[in-house]
Tab-separated table of C-alpha atoms in Angstrom:
chain	number	residue	atom	x	y	z
A	19	UNK	CA	7.155	-23.105	29.858
A	20	UNK	CA	9.729	-21.283	26.927
A	21	UNK	CA	10.573	-17.629	27.879
A	22	UNK	CA	9.691	-17.087	24.138
A	23	UNK	CA	7.230	-19.060	22.066
A	24	UNK	CA	7.564	-18.730	18.254
A	25	UNK	CA	4.896	-19.671	15.374
A	26	UNK	CA	4.577	-19.633	11.935
A	27	UNK	CA	1.484	-19.642	9.553
A	28	UNK	CA	1.340	-17.997	5.928
A	29	UNK	CA	4.468	-16.497	5.966
A	30	UNK	CA	4.262	-14.779	9.186
A	31	UNK	CA	6.509	-15.615	12.681
A	32	UNK	CA	4.855	-14.791	15.996
A	33	UNK	CA	8.005	-14.463	18.602
A	34	UNK	CA	6.370	-13.882	22.121
A	35	UNK	CA	8.122	-13.069	24.925
A	36	UNK	CA	6.042	-15.479	27.223
A	37	UNK	CA	6.620	-14.607	30.812
A	38	UNK	CA	2.920	-13.241	31.139
A	39	UNK	CA	2.670	-14.105	35.286
A	40	UNK	CA	5.884	-11.361	35.163
A	41	UNK	CA	4.960	-9.032	33.038
A	42	UNK	CA	7.489	-10.570	30.578
A	43	UNK	CA	10.448	-9.406	32.381
A	44	UNK	CA	13.522	-10.204	30.580
A	45	UNK	CA	16.185	-12.805	31.302
A	46	UNK	CA	19.053	-13.603	29.709
A	47	UNK	CA	17.240	-17.198	28.209
A	48	UNK	CA	14.666	-14.854	26.496
A	49	UNK	CA	17.405	-13.280	25.126
A	50	UNK	CA	19.314	-16.404	24.136
A	51	UNK	CA	15.909	-17.805	22.780
A	52	UNK	CA	14.947	-14.431	20.889
A	53	UNK	CA	18.623	-14.468	19.482
A	54	UNK	CA	17.949	-17.708	18.090
A	55	UNK	CA	14.651	-17.247	16.792
A	56	UNK	CA	15.668	-14.256	14.534
A	57	UNK	CA	18.384	-16.086	13.234
A	58	UNK	CA	16.005	-18.999	12.702
A	59	UNK	CA	13.374	-17.180	11.127
A	60	UNK	CA	15.738	-14.905	8.961
A	61	UNK	CA	17.166	-18.017	7.438
A	62	UNK	CA	13.483	-19.616	6.382
A	63	UNK	CA	12.614	-18.636	3.071
A	64	UNK	CA	9.170	-19.557	4.450
A	65	UNK	CA	9.256	-16.419	6.799
A	66	UNK	CA	8.270	-13.349	5.125
A	67	UNK	CA	7.843	-11.400	7.802
A	68	UNK	CA	8.256	-11.049	11.676
A	69	UNK	CA	5.724	-10.188	14.614
A	70	UNK	CA	7.284	-9.219	17.705
A	71	UNK	CA	4.586	-9.306	20.424
A	72	UNK	CA	4.269	-9.947	24.888
A	73	UNK	CA	1.887	-12.217	26.152
A	74	UNK	CA	-1.061	-11.240	27.958
A	75	UNK	CA	-0.991	-7.669	29.107
A	76	UNK	CA	2.754	-6.319	28.968
A	77	UNK	CA	4.966	-6.655	26.623
A	78	UNK	CA	8.371	-5.989	28.883
A	79	UNK	CA	8.267	-4.725	32.231
A	80	UNK	CA	12.372	-4.667	31.949
A	81	UNK	CA	14.838	-6.166	33.167
A	82	UNK	CA	13.587	-8.961	35.582
A	83	UNK	CA	14.748	-7.930	39.397
A	84	UNK	CA	12.871	-10.772	40.704
A	85	UNK	CA	15.906	-12.769	40.020
A	86	UNK	CA	18.363	-11.211	42.002
A	87	UNK	CA	19.560	-7.900	41.288
A	88	UNK	CA	21.161	-7.569	37.278
A	89	UNK	CA	23.155	-4.718	37.498
A	90	UNK	CA	24.455	-5.609	41.183
A	91	UNK	CA	27.489	-7.065	40.292
A	92	UNK	CA	30.653	-5.205	38.546
A	93	UNK	CA	32.229	-6.562	35.676
A	94	UNK	CA	31.001	-7.909	31.847
A	95	UNK	CA	28.869	-11.089	33.142
A	96	UNK	CA	25.952	-7.968	31.642
A	97	UNK	CA	25.792	-7.175	28.170
A	98	UNK	CA	24.222	-3.702	27.527
A	99	UNK	CA	23.809	-5.518	23.450
A	100	UNK	CA	21.847	-8.843	24.295
A	101	UNK	CA	19.930	-9.101	20.947
A	102	UNK	CA	22.614	-10.304	18.350
A	103	UNK	CA	21.247	-10.029	16.004
A	104	UNK	CA	19.465	-6.742	16.291
A	105	UNK	CA	16.066	-6.882	14.886
A	106	UNK	CA	17.189	-4.423	12.411
A	107	UNK	CA	20.484	-6.247	11.108
A	108	UNK	CA	17.843	-9.142	10.161
A	109	UNK	CA	16.755	-9.052	5.832
A	110	UNK	CA	13.203	-10.097	6.568
A	111	UNK	CA	11.132	-7.460	7.966
A	112	UNK	CA	10.387	-7.150	12.343
A	113	UNK	CA	6.899	-5.270	13.853
A	114	UNK	CA	7.024	-4.834	16.708
A	115	UNK	CA	3.363	-5.242	18.314
A	116	UNK	CA	3.943	-3.291	21.147
A	117	UNK	CA	0.876	-4.415	23.021
A	118	UNK	CA	1.449	-2.953	26.828
A	119	UNK	CA	3.686	-1.420	28.787
A	120	UNK	CA	7.500	-1.375	28.282
A	121	UNK	CA	10.344	-0.484	29.974
A	122	UNK	CA	14.193	-0.097	29.913
A	123	UNK	CA	15.333	-3.315	27.803
A	124	UNK	CA	11.658	-3.630	27.008
A	125	UNK	CA	11.083	-0.537	25.105
A	126	UNK	CA	15.373	-0.778	23.689
A	127	UNK	CA	14.205	-4.000	22.082
A	128	UNK	CA	11.069	-2.497	20.206
A	129	UNK	CA	13.463	0.354	19.091
A	130	UNK	CA	15.206	-2.460	17.255
A	131	UNK	CA	12.434	-3.324	15.197
A	132	UNK	CA	11.464	-1.746	11.474
A	133	UNK	CA	7.292	-0.996	12.283
A	134	UNK	CA	6.642	-0.127	15.722
A	135	UNK	CA	2.544	-0.498	16.975
A	136	UNK	CA	1.878	0.709	20.339
A	137	UNK	CA	-0.725	0.482	22.422
A	138	UNK	CA	-2.032	4.032	23.313
A	139	UNK	CA	-2.628	4.064	26.656
A	140	UNK	CA	0.321	1.833	27.960
A	141	UNK	CA	3.853	3.330	29.900
A	142	UNK	CA	7.239	3.826	28.218
A	143	UNK	CA	10.293	4.795	29.477
A	144	UNK	CA	14.399	4.017	29.207
A	145	UNK	CA	14.620	3.830	32.806
A	146	UNK	CA	17.892	3.092	33.462
A	147	UNK	CA	19.302	6.238	34.421
A	148	UNK	CA	16.906	5.789	37.223
A	149	UNK	CA	18.109	2.317	38.316
A	150	UNK	CA	22.056	3.590	38.637
A	151	UNK	CA	23.354	2.025	35.057
A	152	UNK	CA	22.396	3.647	31.245
A	153	UNK	CA	20.381	2.639	28.491
A	154	UNK	CA	21.312	-0.607	26.377
A	155	UNK	CA	20.543	-2.255	23.568
A	156	UNK	CA	21.954	0.392	21.070
A	157	UNK	CA	19.602	2.685	22.642
A	158	UNK	CA	22.018	5.600	22.185
A	159	UNK	CA	22.342	4.990	18.799
A	160	UNK	CA	18.354	3.607	18.040
A	161	UNK	CA	16.843	6.371	19.721
A	162	UNK	CA	18.804	9.588	18.079
A	163	UNK	CA	18.917	8.008	14.571
A	164	UNK	CA	14.600	7.716	14.693
A	165	UNK	CA	13.786	10.283	16.687
A	166	UNK	CA	16.632	13.029	16.493
A	167	UNK	CA	19.165	14.064	19.302
A	168	UNK	CA	16.994	16.361	21.375
A	169	UNK	CA	14.023	13.819	21.476
A	170	UNK	CA	17.212	11.258	22.743
A	171	UNK	CA	18.523	13.328	25.864
A	172	UNK	CA	15.212	13.977	26.533
A	173	UNK	CA	14.439	10.637	26.933
A	174	UNK	CA	17.795	8.656	27.706
A	175	UNK	CA	18.832	10.849	30.487
A	176	UNK	CA	16.130	11.974	32.104
A	177	UNK	CA	14.327	7.727	32.161
A	178	UNK	CA	10.891	9.443	31.999
A	179	UNK	CA	7.485	7.466	31.811
A	180	UNK	CA	5.624	8.442	28.728
A	181	UNK	CA	2.529	7.370	27.300
A	182	UNK	CA	1.908	5.782	23.158
A	183	UNK	CA	0.072	9.277	22.326
A	184	UNK	CA	3.818	10.704	23.103
A	185	UNK	CA	5.404	7.947	21.570
A	186	UNK	CA	3.758	8.648	18.339
A	187	UNK	CA	4.375	12.485	18.919
A	188	UNK	CA	8.158	12.130	19.249
A	189	UNK	CA	8.444	9.356	16.266
A	190	UNK	CA	9.229	6.471	18.306
A	191	UNK	CA	5.690	4.608	17.534
A	192	UNK	CA	5.177	3.989	13.658
A	193	UNK	CA	1.387	4.640	15.132
A	194	UNK	CA	-0.630	3.876	18.551
A	195	UNK	CA	-3.910	1.698	18.982
A	196	UNK	CA	-5.577	0.614	21.954
A	197	UNK	CA	-3.846	-2.112	23.415
A	198	UNK	CA	-6.563	-4.878	22.192
A	199	UNK	CA	-5.967	-3.925	18.245
A	200	UNK	CA	-2.057	-3.534	18.498
A	201	UNK	CA	-1.394	-7.056	17.770
A	202	UNK	CA	-4.160	-7.523	14.904
A	203	UNK	CA	-2.859	-4.521	13.254
A	204	UNK	CA	0.533	-5.423	13.737
A	205	UNK	CA	-0.633	-9.052	11.675
A	206	UNK	CA	-2.321	-7.158	9.237
A	207	UNK	CA	0.746	-4.830	8.227
A	208	UNK	CA	2.572	-8.687	8.066
A	209	UNK	CA	0.200	-10.676	5.993
A	210	UNK	CA	0.317	-7.509	3.782
A	211	UNK	CA	3.893	-7.724	3.420
A	212	UNK	CA	3.626	-11.852	3.061
A	213	UNK	CA	1.557	-11.641	0.275
A	214	UNK	CA	1.996	-8.950	-1.686
A	215	UNK	CA	5.956	-7.816	-1.128
A	216	UNK	CA	8.707	-9.333	-3.024
A	217	UNK	CA	11.203	-10.972	-0.732
A	218	UNK	CA	14.027	-10.129	-2.002
A	219	UNK	CA	13.143	-6.419	-3.067
A	220	UNK	CA	11.831	-6.388	1.133
A	221	UNK	CA	15.618	-7.609	2.131
A	222	UNK	CA	17.388	-5.390	-0.262
A	223	UNK	CA	15.471	-2.004	0.706
A	224	UNK	CA	15.247	-2.822	4.247
A	225	UNK	CA	19.505	-3.177	4.083
A	226	UNK	CA	19.640	0.262	2.281
A	227	UNK	CA	17.326	1.771	4.796
A	228	UNK	CA	19.457	1.147	7.991
A	229	UNK	CA	23.153	0.933	6.567
A	230	UNK	CA	22.089	4.465	5.445
A	231	UNK	CA	21.875	5.318	9.107
A	232	UNK	CA	24.216	3.189	10.434
A	233	UNK	CA	26.575	4.007	8.167
A	234	UNK	CA	25.974	7.893	7.648
A	235	UNK	CA	25.661	7.786	3.644
A	236	UNK	CA	25.307	10.935	1.755
A	237	UNK	CA	21.976	11.816	-0.731
A	238	UNK	CA	24.336	10.622	-3.325
A	239	UNK	CA	25.978	7.871	-1.763
A	240	UNK	CA	21.938	6.145	-1.089
A	241	UNK	CA	21.422	7.139	-4.971
A	242	UNK	CA	24.014	4.926	-5.883
A	243	UNK	CA	22.946	1.835	-3.786
A	244	UNK	CA	19.781	2.505	-5.201
A	245	UNK	CA	21.052	2.464	-8.767
A	246	UNK	CA	22.930	-0.968	-7.758
A	247	UNK	CA	19.879	-2.422	-6.615
A	248	UNK	CA	17.610	-1.461	-9.052
A	249	UNK	CA	20.292	-2.753	-11.568
A	250	UNK	CA	19.963	-6.717	-9.642
A	251	UNK	CA	16.497	-6.725	-9.689
A	252	UNK	CA	15.559	-5.376	-12.364
A	253	UNK	CA	14.561	-7.948	-14.919
A	254	UNK	CA	14.257	-10.615	-12.361
A	255	UNK	CA	11.338	-13.320	-11.869
A	256	UNK	CA	10.348	-11.365	-9.144
A	257	UNK	CA	10.625	-8.329	-10.663
A	258	UNK	CA	8.380	-9.680	-13.978
A	259	UNK	CA	5.794	-11.406	-11.606
A	260	UNK	CA	4.828	-8.192	-9.821
A	261	UNK	CA	3.907	-6.169	-12.875
A	262	UNK	CA	2.149	-9.234	-14.677
A	263	UNK	CA	0.736	-9.512	-11.162
A	264	UNK	CA	-0.060	-6.058	-10.490
A	265	UNK	CA	-1.707	-6.072	-14.907
A	266	UNK	CA	-3.680	-8.824	-14.320
A	267	UNK	CA	-5.277	-8.166	-10.883
A	268	UNK	CA	-4.066	-11.154	-9.023
A	269	UNK	CA	-2.098	-11.785	-6.295
A	270	UNK	CA	1.716	-12.412	-6.886
A	271	UNK	CA	3.695	-15.375	-6.519
A	272	UNK	CA	6.995	-14.793	-5.817
A	273	UNK	CA	9.550	-17.192	-6.622
A	274	UNK	CA	13.242	-15.532	-5.818
A	275	UNK	CA	14.985	-16.570	-2.956
A	276	UNK	CA	16.896	-14.597	-0.170
A	277	UNK	CA	18.554	-17.821	1.730
A	278	UNK	CA	20.121	-18.887	-1.532
A	279	UNK	CA	20.354	-16.129	-3.378
A	280	UNK	CA	21.419	-13.303	-1.112
A	281	UNK	CA	24.155	-10.721	-1.860
A	282	UNK	CA	26.035	-9.368	1.248
């Protein structure tokens, strides 16, 4: 049984962390499969949104200690940034359907997503400091950018556990729902994007959003990039189609190809 499964339907790819017998505890194989799936989905114009979730009742319980201690050996055998590319480096929107507990790397992977829908009654923690190591997967960058330095210090330096209600209050969760409703809500968002959002517009907007944080752009620098993006998109087939579909009250038929027409 593969540690990650991939299904694609109606423009949405569902990537499922698939070790339910171990509460989807993270393995190097799982990381390799996730990296490959992210690349494949981002290169496929048929995939307009990605949902990342976990099989069974957990999202990901963290690193798998059942196959030996991954922190026991000194040196460079362990990488603290196991996702390459990270979800925020893709052009395709990524929704994390955090359907249950997400601990350690289980949570830090979810922090890479553009949108996080999280289970209200699940437990979350960046617990690595309680295991003698530190938060991984770029968590010292994602947490302060998403939730602020005070929240990042609280969670990274204590490794404490919190629930979905607090995750929403801290700005980590886009929204929280009962666990049984998380995946359906994430799929509804993904299908809405796949149907109603121009793929090139989503890709350009996503890159601008994350690059603003990565590069520390000023407001005027962002304005300049927004203007350049508008000049690139205005007058194109999808810009014309978006207005026509709105006026004719019908679903849009997008034709731009991100894989062929993307300008880095």
